[in-house]
Coordinates of C-alpha atoms in Angstrom, one line a residue:
X270 CA -5.8 5.8 31.8
X271 CA -8.2 6.8 29.6
X272 CA -10.1 3.8 28.1
X273 CA -13.7 6.7 26.8
X274 CA -16.2 3.6 26.2
X275 CA -16.8 1.0 29.0
X276 CA -17.8 -1.3 27.2
X277 CA -15.5 -4.3 26.4
X278 CA -15.3 -7.3 24.2
X279 CA -13.8 -10.5 25.3
X280 CA -11.3 -12.0 22.5
X281 CA -12.6 -15.0 23.0
X282 CA -15.7 -15.5 20.9
X283 CA -18.7 -13.0 22.2
X284 CA -22.4 -14.3 21.6
X285 CA -25.2 -11.6 20.6
X286 CA -28.7 -12.4 19.8
X287 CA -29.8 -11.1 16.7
X288 CA -32.2 -11.9 13.4
X289 CA -30.1 -14.1 11.1
X290 CA -30.5 -13.2 7.3
X291 CA -30.2 -15.7 4.4
X292 CA -26.5 -16.7 3.7
X293 CA -25.8 -15.2 0.6
X294 CA -23.4 -15.9 -3.0
X295 CA -21.1 -13.2 -4.0
X296 CA -19.7 -12.7 -7.8
X297 CA -18.7 -15.8 -9.6
X298 CA -20.7 -18.3 -7.2
X299 CA -18.3 -17.3 -4.8
X300 CA -19.2 -18.2 -1.1
X301 CA -20.2 -14.9 1.2
X302 CA -19.4 -14.0 4.7
X303 CA -23.3 -12.4 4.9
X304 CA -25.0 -14.9 6.9
X305 CA -22.4 -17.1 8.9
X306 CA -23.0 -17.7 12.5
X307 CA -19.1 -17.4 13.0
X308 CA -17.2 -14.6 12.2
X309 CA -13.0 -14.1 13.3
X310 CA -12.8 -10.1 13.0
X311 CA -9.3 -8.5 13.2
X312 CA -9.1 -5.5 14.7
X313 CA -5.8 -3.2 16.4
X314 CA -5.1 -4.1 20.3
X315 CA -2.9 -1.1 20.8
X316 CA -4.5 2.2 19.8
X317 CA -6.2 3.5 22.6
X318 CA -9.2 4.5 21.2
X319 CA -10.1 2.4 18.4
X320 CA -8.8 -1.2 19.4
X321 CA -6.6 -1.6 22.8
X322 CA -6.1 -5.2 24.8
X323 CA -7.2 -3.8 28.6
X324 CA -6.5 -7.1 30.9
X325 CA -7.9 -9.9 28.0
X326 CA -11.0 -7.2 26.8
X327 CA -10.1 -5.3 23.7
X328 CA -12.1 -2.6 24.2
X329 CA -12.4 0.9 21.2
X330 CA -14.3 2.6 18.4
X331 CA -13.1 -0.2 15.8
X332 CA -14.2 -3.0 17.9
X333 CA -17.7 -2.0 18.9
X334 CA -17.8 -1.0 15.0
X335 CA -16.7 -4.3 14.3
X336 CA -19.8 -6.3 16.2
X337 CA -22.2 -4.1 15.5
X338 CA -21.3 -4.9 11.6
X339 CA -20.9 -8.5 12.6
X340 CA -24.2 -8.8 14.4
X341 CA -26.3 -6.8 11.5
X342 CA -24.4 -9.4 8.9
X343 CA -26.2 -12.2 10.7
X344 CA -23.3 -13.0 12.7
X345 CA -24.2 -14.8 16.8
X346 CA -20.3 -15.9 17.5
X347 CA -17.8 -13.1 16.7
X348 CA -14.1 -13.8 17.6
X349 CA -11.9 -10.6 17.7
X350 CA -8.4 -11.3 17.0
X351 CA -5.6 -8.2 17.3
X352 CA -4.1 -7.4 14.1
X353 CA -0.9 -4.7 13.0
X354 CA -1.0 -2.7 10.4
X355 CA 1.5 -5.0 8.0
X356 CA -0.5 -7.9 9.0
X357 CA -3.6 -6.8 7.3
X358 CA -4.1 -8.3 4.3
X359 CA -2.0 -11.3 4.9
X360 CA -4.9 -12.5 7.7
X361 CA -7.7 -11.8 5.1
X362 CA -6.1 -13.4 2.3
X363 CA -5.2 -16.5 4.2
X364 CA -8.4 -16.7 6.2
X365 CA -7.3 -16.6 9.1
X366 CA -9.7 -13.4 9.9
X367 CA -13.1 -12.9 7.8
X368 CA -13.3 -9.2 8.1
X369 CA -10.5 -6.6 9.1
X370 CA -11.9 -3.4 11.1
X371 CA -8.5 -1.7 12.2
X372 CA -7.9 1.7 11.1
X373 CA -7.5 0.2 7.8
X374 CA -7.1 3.2 5.0
X375 CA -9.1 2.0 1.5
X376 CA -6.0 2.5 -0.9
X377 CA -6.1 1.8 -4.9
X378 CA -2.7 -1.0 -3.8
X379 CA -5.1 -2.0 -1.3
X380 CA -7.6 -3.0 -3.3
X381 CA -5.9 -5.3 -5.8
X382 CA -6.1 -7.7 -2.6
X383 CA -8.7 -7.2 -1.1
X384 CA -12.7 -5.8 -0.8
X385 CA -13.3 -2.4 1.2
X386 CA -17.0 -2.0 2.4
X387 CA -17.3 1.6 3.7
X388 CA -15.8 3.4 4.6
X389 CA -17.6 3.6 8.2
X390 CA -15.3 7.0 9.2
X391 CA -13.6 9.4 7.6
X392 CA -10.6 10.7 9.8
X393 CA -8.2 13.1 8.5
X394 CA -4.1 12.9 9.3
X395 CA -2.4 15.0 11.3
X396 CA 0.7 15.3 13.8
X397 CA 1.8 14.3 17.5
X398 CA 4.2 16.2 19.0
X399 CA 5.7 16.5 22.5
X400 CA 3.8 19.4 24.4
X401 CA 7.2 21.2 24.7
X402 CA 7.2 21.1 21.0
X403 CA 5.8 24.6 20.1
X404 CA 7.5 25.0 16.4
X405 CA 5.5 22.6 14.2
X406 CA 2.3 24.0 13.2
X407 CA 1.6 22.4 10.5
X408 CA 3.3 19.7 8.2
X409 CA 5.6 21.8 6.7
X410 CA 7.1 22.0 9.9
X411 CA 8.1 18.6 9.8
X412 CA 10.7 19.9 7.2
X413 CA 14.5 18.5 8.3
X414 CA 13.1 16.4 11.3
X415 CA 12.5 12.9 12.3
X416 CA 9.4 11.1 11.8
X417 CA 8.0 7.9 12.7
X418 CA 5.2 5.6 10.9
X419 CA 4.0 2.1 12.1
X420 CA 5.1 -0.8 9.7
X421 CA 2.8 -1.6 7.1
X422 CA 1.1 2.2 6.8
X423 CA 1.6 4.6 4.4
X424 CA 1.1 8.3 6.7
X425 CA 4.8 9.1 6.5
X426 CA 5.3 8.4 3.2
X427 CA 2.2 10.9 2.6
X428 CA 4.2 13.4 3.9
X429 CA 7.5 12.7 1.8
X430 CA 6.3 11.3 -1.1
X431 CA 2.3 13.0 -1.3
X432 CA 4.1 16.1 -0.2
X433 CA 7.8 16.3 -0.8
X434 CA 8.5 17.1 2.4
X435 CA 12.3 16.7 3.1
X436 CA 12.1 14.9 6.6
X437 CA 15.9 14.7 8.6
X438 CA 14.8 10.7 9.4
X439 CA 12.0 7.9 8.7
X440 CA 11.5 5.7 11.1
X441 CA 9.4 3.1 10.7
X442 CA 8.2 1.1 14.4
X443 CA 6.3 -2.7 14.5
X444 CA 3.3 -0.3 15.9
X445 CA 2.3 3.3 16.2
X446 CA 2.5 2.6 19.8
X447 CA 5.8 2.7 19.8
X448 CA 6.1 4.9 17.5
X449 CA 4.8 7.2 20.5
X450 CA 7.1 5.4 22.6
X451 CA 9.7 6.8 20.6
X452 CA 8.2 10.3 21.2
X453 CA 7.8 10.2 24.4
X454 CA 12.0 9.3 24.6
X455 CA 12.7 11.8 22.3
X456 CA 14.3 9.4 19.6
X457 CA 11.7 11.1 17.2
X458 CA 10.5 14.4 16.6
X459 CA 6.8 13.5 15.5
X460 CA 4.2 10.8 15.1
X461 CA 1.7 11.6 11.7
X462 CA -1.5 9.4 11.2
X463 CA -5.0 9.4 11.6
X464 CA -6.5 12.3 14.2
X465 CA -8.6 9.3 16.0
X466 CA -5.2 7.2 16.4
X467 CA -4.0 10.5 17.3
X468 CA -6.2 11.8 20.0
X469 CA -6.3 8.4 21.1
X470 CA -2.8 8.8 22.0
X471 CA -3.3 11.8 23.0
X472 CA -5.6 11.0 25.7
X473 CA -3.7 8.9 27.6
X474 CA -1.1 10.9 28.5
X475 CA -2.2 14.9 27.8
X476 CA 0.8 16.8 29.3
X477 CA 3.0 14.7 27.3
X478 CA 1.8 15.5 23.6
X479 CA 0.0 17.8 21.8
X480 CA -1.8 17.3 18.6
X481 CA -0.8 19.6 16.2
X482 CA -4.9 19.7 15.2
X483 CA -4.1 21.1 11.6
X484 CA -5.2 18.3 8.9
X485 CA -3.8 17.2 5.7
X486 CA -5.5 14.2 4.6
X487 CA -8.6 12.4 4.7
X488 CA -8.2 8.5 5.7
X489 CA -11.2 6.7 4.9
X490 CA -11.4 3.8 7.3
X491 CA -12.7 0.7 5.6
X492 CA -14.1 -3.2 6.7
X493 CA -11.7 -5.1 4.7
X494 CA -13.3 -8.3 3.2
X495 CA -12.3 -11.4 1.5
X496 CA -11.7 -10.1 -2.3
X497 CA -14.8 -10.9 -4.6
X498 CA -17.5 -10.8 -1.6
X499 CA -19.4 -8.2 -3.5
X500 CA -22.6 -9.3 -1.0
X501 CA -20.5 -9.1 2.1
X502 CA -19.7 -5.5 0.5
X503 CA -23.1 -4.2 0.2
X504 CA -24.3 -5.7 3.8
X505 CA -21.4 -4.0 4.9
X506 CA -22.1 -0.6 3.6
X507 CA -26.1 -1.3 4.3
X508 CA -25.6 -1.8 7.8
X509 CA -22.8 1.0 8.3
X510 CA -25.4 3.7 6.9
X511 CA -28.3 2.1 9.0
X512 CA -25.9 3.1 12.1
X513 CA -25.5 6.5 11.7
X514 CA -29.2 7.0 10.5
X515 CA -30.1 5.5 14.1
X516 CA -27.6 7.3 16.0
X517 CA -25.2 4.3 16.8
X518 CA -22.0 5.0 15.1
X519 CA -22.7 8.8 17.0
X520 CA -23.4 7.0 20.4
X521 CA -19.8 5.0 19.9
X522 CA -18.1 8.4 18.7
X523 CA -19.0 10.6 21.3
X524 CA -17.9 7.8 24.0
X525 CA -14.9 7.6 22.8
X526 CA -13.8 10.5 21.6
X527 CA -16.2 12.7 23.4
X528 CA -13.5 13.8 26.0
X529 CA -11.2 14.2 23.5
X530 CA -11.8 17.6 22.1
X531 CA -11.5 16.5 18.7
X532 CA -14.3 17.4 16.1
X533 CA -15.7 13.9 14.9
X534 CA -17.1 13.3 11.7
X535 CA -21.1 12.1 11.9
X536 CA -22.4 12.3 8.8
X537 CA -22.5 9.0 6.7
X538 CA -19.7 8.4 4.7
X539 CA -19.9 8.3 1.0
X540 CA -19.0 4.9 0.2
X541 CA -16.7 3.4 -2.3
X542 CA -18.7 0.7 -4.0
X543 CA -18.3 -2.6 -4.2
X544 CA -17.0 -3.3 -7.8

């Protein structure tokens, strides 16, 4: 089984030695995450290459990005918590997590509930099919086929509502790992979501699946933060920019996706802004 980068972060709190920055207030005098010594961060726990629980350790590109960002914000103690797509807003709003780095695509609807730093990566939506499926070469070929998406995701809806493609069935599973299990079992014809997610599953079973490799949308992965924490958003953008400029982001992309053959984006993403 392929896990990409050999670095692993414990799901318990991990300490890192960094230079502290002064605590900051955000808009309207709101307390900010900047300078907090302890942060709890939500990451995926079931997505190979991005966030995967391997015998109690979370590993993946998002996991490493979460740690790097937290340290650059001044945190010395970081606790990682597995979250599903459907839980991300709720856990941020309730305060169960301080930050979410979990393939969290920036959308106008989500911006009404949380503030996004970044994006820290711009993925492309693509399609995963079984290796013996030769008739799907692009998104239009999903007409009349069944498609699975993870609960809380908008991926399949971009096909049906965004592009007006009439699929035969739209299934929603509790996670993308569950979708991929259905695909392997022949219960669904395709899984469509971000190419980084699909590349991770493909790398686990390259004989069983095929990545169509014909992307059709941009998916901006944002760092979810408590609504109104403009100071944290600005600090996250600064940290992400530095990671691309000093080579950290490129190194992590190579170590997690270099073996997949996926052409990754190495330029600094265009930030959304923190207003």
